[in-house]
Amino acid sequence: MLKMDTVKLTILRGTLEEDNPLSLLRGNEHIWSKVFGLVDTWYEEHIDRKSVAFDLLEVLDSEERPRTFRSVLVSFPEPQGIHINMMPIKLFELDETVPANCQQYVDCIEICADETRPRKFNRVAYLTIHESVVPVGEAQRRPGLHIEQPGGIRDGGSAQPLEFGEYYWGRGWKEAGCNEFFEGIYMASNVSDSCTVWPVLINNPTEVSDRHGSIEHMRERLGPGRNLAAGELCWFTDRTPHEANPLKAPSDDPGAKFRARSFFRLVVGQISVWYSKHNTPNPLGVLPDAPISDEDKFSVCRQSKITSEIL
């Protein structure tokens, strides 16, 4: 069954409302052909299909010519029910800045640190670990197609407007054919097909995403994504579309109602704000290298603002 583009469908619904000016154009095939052509062009200009949007970390598998590589598969420790979000750590001082209950993830963090450029000694990274039991049919993490770069920033204290287009949540870029990752985000989980990433970047995301980065309305335009296998360590940017998928019952227990999932994420690039109500402080005293907001970012939207000082 053909699925209509959600943006076009919304426009067409407007023609059915008698008090909507669009109703005056109802039935005018020529005009709507032009309008939809402009819509398609506008959205396509926001999709970068050439730059590197994500990559899987690899290791050399054989020195023989031609040399071959295989994906890095990280091993997840036995879950302990850890749930931390965007906890600041020092990327190159892990023994001193990763709390004891998270030290079992240091090996995975070190893999990311070794790949990250530029190598700044005092670089602050942001660690997320989510170990939980999830009902089959539900996603553990944020569902829906989205990017991490926010469409707006909120702050609940003394504030200054953030310049348009300067919202970051890890940034990230990679040259085609180059094995170095500049800033960006790393993630992995222990459940196959529980996350999908798309091989495109979103240009000027504040023009097409909502304030939380949702781009669900662009799904039909992006083409197919790639499901990550268990243990695959993926690097991506804050403009790379991705989503968490509903979990399926394991093949060896098809009748299972719940499934355990462990999720790892490390943001190594610049962020525009650190939300104290949603993120986890580091008990060892490491502070975020970003302005701190006490605002609830999911509350009713108002003028986007951000603190002017790094605390």
mmCIF file with all atom_site columns, N, CA and C in Angstrom, residues 173-212:
data_model
loop_
_atom_site.group_PDB
_atom_site.id
_atom_site.type_symbol
_atom_site.label_atom_id
_atom_site.label_alt_id
_atom_site.label_comp_id
_atom_site.label_asym_id
_atom_site.label_entity_id
_atom_site.label_seq_id
_atom_site.pdbx_PDB_ins_code
_atom_site.Cartn_x
_atom_site.Cartn_y
_atom_site.Cartn_z
_atom_site.occupancy
_atom_site.B_iso_or_equiv
_atom_site.pdbx_formal_charge
_atom_site.auth_seq_id
_atom_site.auth_comp_id
_atom_site.auth_asym_id
_atom_site.auth_atom_id
_atom_site.pdbx_PDB_model_num
ATOM 1   N N  . TRP A 1 173 ? 31.984 14.738 12.429 1.00 0.00 ? 173 TRP A N  1
ATOM 2   C CA . TRP A 1 173 ? 32.194 14.670 10.982 1.00 0.00 ? 173 TRP A CA 1
ATOM 3   C C  . TRP A 1 173 ? 33.319 13.685 10.685 1.00 0.00 ? 173 TRP A C  1
ATOM 4   N N  . LYS A 1 174 ? 33.276 13.140 9.489  1.00 0.00 ? 174 LYS A N  1
ATOM 5   C CA . LYS A 1 174 ? 34.262 12.133 9.070  1.00 0.00 ? 174 LYS A CA 1
ATOM 6   C C  . LYS A 1 174 ? 34.478 12.266 7.570  1.00 0.00 ? 174 LYS A C  1
ATOM 7   N N  . GLU A 1 175 ? 35.746 12.272 7.173  1.00 0.00 ? 175 GLU A N  1
ATOM 8   C CA . GLU A 1 175 ? 36.081 12.323 5.753  1.00 0.00 ? 175 GLU A CA 1
ATOM 9   C C  . GLU A 1 175 ? 35.865 10.942 5.140  1.00 0.00 ? 175 GLU A C  1
ATOM 10  N N  . ALA A 1 176 ? 35.274 10.905 3.953  1.00 0.00 ? 176 ALA A N  1
ATOM 11  C CA . ALA A 1 176 ? 35.103 9.637  3.252  1.00 0.00 ? 176 ALA A CA 1
ATOM 12  C C  . ALA A 1 176 ? 36.468 9.010  2.989  1.00 0.00 ? 176 ALA A C  1
ATOM 13  N N  . GLY A 1 177 ? 36.600 7.718  3.297  1.00 0.00 ? 177 GLY A N  1
ATOM 14  C CA . GLY A 1 177 ? 37.861 7.021  3.090  1.00 0.00 ? 177 GLY A CA 1
ATOM 15  C C  . GLY A 1 177 ? 38.865 7.210  4.201  1.00 0.00 ? 177 GLY A C  1
ATOM 16  N N  . CYS A 1 178 ? 38.524 8.016  5.197  1.00 0.00 ? 178 CYS A N  1
ATOM 17  C CA . CYS A 1 178 ? 39.414 8.273  6.337  1.00 0.00 ? 178 CYS A CA 1
ATOM 18  C C  . CYS A 1 178 ? 38.916 7.485  7.541  1.00 0.00 ? 178 CYS A C  1
ATOM 19  N N  . ASN A 1 179 ? 39.828 6.985  8.351  1.00 0.00 ? 179 ASN A N  1
ATOM 20  C CA . ASN A 1 179 ? 39.449 6.172  9.507  1.00 0.00 ? 179 ASN A CA 1
ATOM 21  C C  . ASN A 1 179 ? 39.396 6.960  10.808 1.00 0.00 ? 179 ASN A C  1
ATOM 22  N N  . GLU A 1 180 ? 39.460 8.281  10.734 1.00 0.00 ? 180 GLU A N  1
ATOM 23  C CA . GLU A 1 180 ? 39.431 9.096  11.944 1.00 0.00 ? 180 GLU A CA 1
ATOM 24  C C  . GLU A 1 180 ? 38.063 9.740  12.121 1.00 0.00 ? 180 GLU A C  1
ATOM 25  N N  . PHE A 1 181 ? 37.579 9.715  13.363 1.00 0.00 ? 181 PHE A N  1
ATOM 26  C CA . PHE A 1 181 ? 36.288 10.304 13.700 1.00 0.00 ? 181 PHE A CA 1
ATOM 27  C C  . PHE A 1 181 ? 36.522 11.607 14.458 1.00 0.00 ? 181 PHE A C  1
ATOM 28  N N  . PHE A 1 182 ? 35.955 12.671 13.989 1.00 0.00 ? 182 PHE A N  1
ATOM 29  C CA . PHE A 1 182 ? 36.085 13.963 14.643 1.00 0.00 ? 182 PHE A CA 1
ATOM 30  C C  . PHE A 1 182 ? 34.820 14.245 15.455 1.00 0.00 ? 182 PHE A C  1
ATOM 31  N N  . GLU A 1 183 ? 35.015 14.234 16.793 1.00 0.00 ? 183 GLU A N  1
ATOM 32  C CA . GLU A 1 183 ? 33.910 14.441 17.727 1.00 0.00 ? 183 GLU A CA 1
ATOM 33  C C  . GLU A 1 183 ? 32.788 13.440 17.436 1.00 0.00 ? 183 GLU A C  1
ATOM 34  N N  . GLY A 1 184 ? 31.532 13.812 17.667 1.00 0.00 ? 184 GLY A N  1
ATOM 35  C CA . GLY A 1 184 ? 30.429 12.908 17.372 1.00 0.00 ? 184 GLY A CA 1
ATOM 36  C C  . GLY A 1 184 ? 29.958 12.097 18.566 1.00 0.00 ? 184 GLY A C  1
ATOM 37  N N  . ILE A 1 185 ? 29.278 10.993 18.264 1.00 0.00 ? 185 ILE A N  1
ATOM 38  C CA . ILE A 1 185 ? 28.597 10.157 19.252 1.00 0.00 ? 185 ILE A CA 1
ATOM 39  C C  . ILE A 1 185 ? 28.888 8.693  18.933 1.00 0.00 ? 185 ILE A C  1
ATOM 40  N N  . TYR A 1 186 ? 29.078 7.886  19.972 1.00 0.00 ? 186 TYR A N  1
ATOM 41  C CA . TYR A 1 186 ? 29.219 6.441  19.818 1.00 0.00 ? 186 TYR A CA 1
ATOM 42  C C  . TYR A 1 186 ? 28.067 5.754  20.549 1.00 0.00 ? 186 TYR A C  1
ATOM 43  N N  . MET A 1 187 ? 27.597 4.647  19.996 1.00 0.00 ? 187 MET A N  1
ATOM 44  C CA . MET A 1 187 ? 26.565 3.887  20.712 1.00 0.00 ? 187 MET A CA 1
ATOM 45  C C  . MET A 1 187 ? 26.634 2.413  20.335 1.00 0.00 ? 187 MET A C  1
ATOM 46  N N  . ALA A 1 188 ? 26.105 1.588  21.232 1.00 0.00 ? 188 ALA A N  1
ATOM 47  C CA . ALA A 1 188 ? 26.022 0.148  21.012 1.00 0.00 ? 188 ALA A CA 1
ATOM 48  C C  . ALA A 1 188 ? 24.975 -0.410 21.967 1.00 0.00 ? 188 ALA A C  1
ATOM 49  N N  . SER A 1 189 ? 24.461 -1.583 21.645 1.00 0.00 ? 189 SER A N  1
ATOM 50  C CA . SER A 1 189 ? 23.562 -2.282 22.563 1.00 0.00 ? 189 SER A CA 1
ATOM 51  C C  . SER A 1 189 ? 23.821 -3.778 22.438 1.00 0.00 ? 189 SER A C  1
ATOM 52  N N  . ASN A 1 190 ? 23.233 -4.546 23.328 1.00 0.00 ? 190 ASN A N  1
ATOM 53  C CA . ASN A 1 190 ? 23.436 -5.996 23.292 1.00 0.00 ? 190 ASN A CA 1
ATOM 54  C C  . ASN A 1 190 ? 22.265 -6.735 22.653 1.00 0.00 ? 190 ASN A C  1
ATOM 55  N N  . VAL A 1 191 ? 21.375 -6.014 21.970 1.00 0.00 ? 191 VAL A N  1
ATOM 56  C CA . VAL A 1 191 ? 20.228 -6.633 21.300 1.00 0.00 ? 191 VAL A CA 1
ATOM 57  C C  . VAL A 1 191 ? 20.233 -6.233 19.826 1.00 0.00 ? 191 VAL A C  1
ATOM 58  N N  . SER A 1 192 ? 20.302 -7.213 18.950 1.00 0.00 ? 192 SER A N  1
ATOM 59  C CA . SER A 1 192 ? 20.302 -6.932 17.516 1.00 0.00 ? 192 SER A CA 1
ATOM 60  C C  . SER A 1 192 ? 18.981 -6.315 17.068 1.00 0.00 ? 192 SER A C  1
ATOM 61  N N  . ASP A 1 193 ? 19.069 -5.453 16.082 1.00 0.00 ? 193 ASP A N  1
ATOM 62  C CA . ASP A 1 193 ? 17.904 -4.838 15.426 1.00 0.00 ? 193 ASP A CA 1
ATOM 63  C C  . ASP A 1 193 ? 17.084 -3.953 16.356 1.00 0.00 ? 193 ASP A C  1
ATOM 64  N N  . SER A 1 194 ? 17.672 -3.524 17.465 1.00 0.00 ? 194 SER A N  1
ATOM 65  C CA . SER A 1 194 ? 16.933 -2.657 18.390 1.00 0.00 ? 194 SER A CA 1
ATOM 66  C C  . SER A 1 194 ? 17.195 -1.183 18.126 1.00 0.00 ? 194 SER A C  1
ATOM 67  N N  . CYS A 1 195 ? 18.040 -0.890 17.134 1.00 0.00 ? 195 CYS A N  1
ATOM 68  C CA . CYS A 1 195 ? 18.318 0.494  16.756 1.00 0.00 ? 195 CYS A CA 1
ATOM 69  C C  . CYS A 1 195 ? 18.616 0.539  15.259 1.00 0.00 ? 195 CYS A C  1
ATOM 70  N N  . THR A 1 196 ? 18.134 1.594  14.600 1.00 0.00 ? 196 THR A N  1
ATOM 71  C CA . THR A 1 196 ? 18.367 1.790  13.169 1.00 0.00 ? 196 THR A CA 1
ATOM 72  C C  . THR A 1 196 ? 18.992 3.154  12.943 1.00 0.00 ? 196 THR A C  1
ATOM 73  N N  . VAL A 1 197 ? 19.992 3.214  12.067 1.00 0.00 ? 197 VAL A N  1
ATOM 74  C CA . VAL A 1 197 ? 20.610 4.488  11.676 1.00 0.00 ? 197 VAL A CA 1
ATOM 75  C C  . VAL A 1 197 ? 20.495 4.637  10.162 1.00 0.00 ? 197 VAL A C  1
ATOM 76  N N  . TRP A 1 198 ? 20.461 5.882  9.708  1.00 0.00 ? 198 TRP A N  1
ATOM 77  C CA . TRP A 1 198 ? 20.299 6.167  8.281  1.00 0.00 ? 198 TRP A CA 1
ATOM 78  C C  . TRP A 1 198 ? 21.581 6.801  7.726  1.00 0.00 ? 198 TRP A C  1
ATOM 79  N N  . PRO A 1 199 ? 21.942 6.478  6.481  1.00 0.00 ? 199 PRO A N  1
ATOM 80  C CA . PRO A 1 199 ? 23.195 6.974  5.886  1.00 0.00 ? 199 PRO A CA 1
ATOM 81  C C  . PRO A 1 199 ? 23.064 8.356  5.262  1.00 0.00 ? 199 PRO A C  1
ATOM 82  N N  . VAL A 1 200 ? 22.396 9.262  5.947  1.00 0.00 ? 200 VAL A N  1
ATOM 83  C CA . VAL A 1 200 ? 22.220 10.630 5.448  1.00 0.00 ? 200 VAL A CA 1
ATOM 84  C C  . VAL A 1 200 ? 22.411 11.600 6.610  1.00 0.00 ? 200 VAL A C  1
ATOM 85  N N  . LEU A 1 201 ? 22.670 12.853 6.275  1.00 0.00 ? 201 LEU A N  1
ATOM 86  C CA . LEU A 1 201 ? 22.721 13.928 7.259  1.00 0.00 ? 201 LEU A CA 1
ATOM 87  C C  . LEU A 1 201 ? 21.595 14.904 6.977  1.00 0.00 ? 201 LEU A C  1
ATOM 88  N N  . ILE A 1 202 ? 21.112 15.553 8.023  1.00 0.00 ? 202 ILE A N  1
ATOM 89  C CA . ILE A 1 202 ? 20.078 16.569 7.875  1.00 0.00 ? 202 ILE A CA 1
ATOM 90  C C  . ILE A 1 202 ? 20.741 17.943 7.892  1.00 0.00 ? 202 ILE A C  1
ATOM 91  N N  . ASN A 1 203 ? 20.605 18.675 6.800  1.00 0.00 ? 203 ASN A N  1
ATOM 92  C CA . ASN A 1 203 ? 21.135 20.034 6.707  1.00 0.00 ? 203 ASN A CA 1
ATOM 93  C C  . ASN A 1 203 ? 20.169 21.029 7.342  1.00 0.00 ? 203 ASN A C  1
ATOM 94  N N  . ASN A 1 204 ? 20.719 22.066 7.983  1.00 0.00 ? 204 ASN A N  1
ATOM 95  C CA . ASN A 1 204 ? 19.892 23.107 8.607  1.00 0.00 ? 204 ASN A CA 1
ATOM 96  C C  . ASN A 1 204 ? 18.729 22.492 9.384  1.00 0.00 ? 204 ASN A C  1
ATOM 97  N N  . PRO A 1 205 ? 19.030 21.637 10.363 1.00 0.00 ? 205 PRO A N  1
ATOM 98  C CA . PRO A 1 205 ? 17.975 20.861 11.022 1.00 0.00 ? 205 PRO A CA 1
ATOM 99  C C  . PRO A 1 205 ? 16.924 21.692 11.741 1.00 0.00 ? 205 PRO A C  1
ATOM 100 N N  . THR A 1 206 ? 17.257 22.914 12.178 1.00 0.00 ? 206 THR A N  1
ATOM 101 C CA . THR A 1 206 ? 16.246 23.720 12.865 1.00 0.00 ? 206 THR A CA 1
ATOM 102 C C  . THR A 1 206 ? 15.089 24.079 11.942 1.00 0.00 ? 206 THR A C  1
ATOM 103 N N  . GLU A 1 207 ? 15.283 23.949 10.639 1.00 0.00 ? 207 GLU A N  1
ATOM 104 C CA . GLU A 1 207 ? 14.221 24.272 9.683  1.00 0.00 ? 207 GLU A CA 1
ATOM 105 C C  . GLU A 1 207 ? 13.254 23.113 9.463  1.00 0.00 ? 207 GLU A C  1
ATOM 106 N N  . VAL A 1 208 ? 13.680 21.888 9.799  1.00 0.00 ? 208 VAL A N  1
ATOM 107 C CA . VAL A 1 208 ? 12.831 20.734 9.489  1.00 0.00 ? 208 VAL A CA 1
ATOM 108 C C  . VAL A 1 208 ? 12.528 19.850 10.695 1.00 0.00 ? 208 VAL A C  1
ATOM 109 N N  . SER A 1 209 ? 13.198 20.068 11.828 1.00 0.00 ? 209 SER A N  1
ATOM 110 C CA . SER A 1 209 ? 12.953 19.234 13.006 1.00 0.00 ? 209 SER A CA 1
ATOM 111 C C  . SER A 1 209 ? 12.193 20.028 14.055 1.00 0.00 ? 209 SER A C  1
ATOM 112 N N  . ASP A 1 210 ? 11.586 19.299 15.005 1.00 0.00 ? 210 ASP A N  1
ATOM 113 C CA . ASP A 1 210 ? 10.975 20.009 16.123 1.00 0.00 ? 210 ASP A CA 1
ATOM 114 C C  . ASP A 1 210 ? 12.050 20.302 17.162 1.00 0.00 ? 210 ASP A C  1
ATOM 115 N N  . ARG A 1 211 ? 11.672 20.880 18.291 1.00 0.00 ? 211 ARG A N  1
ATOM 116 C CA . ARG A 1 211 ? 12.666 21.326 19.265 1.00 0.00 ? 211 ARG A CA 1
ATOM 117 C C  . ARG A 1 211 ? 13.396 20.178 19.950 1.00 0.00 ? 211 ARG A C  1
ATOM 118 N N  . HIS A 1 212 ? 12.910 18.934 19.763 1.00 0.00 ? 212 HIS A N  1
ATOM 119 C CA . HIS A 1 212 ? 13.610 17.773 20.310 1.00 0.00 ? 212 HIS A CA 1
ATOM 120 C C  . HIS A 1 212 ? 14.298 16.959 19.217 1.00 0.00 ? 212 HIS A C  1
#
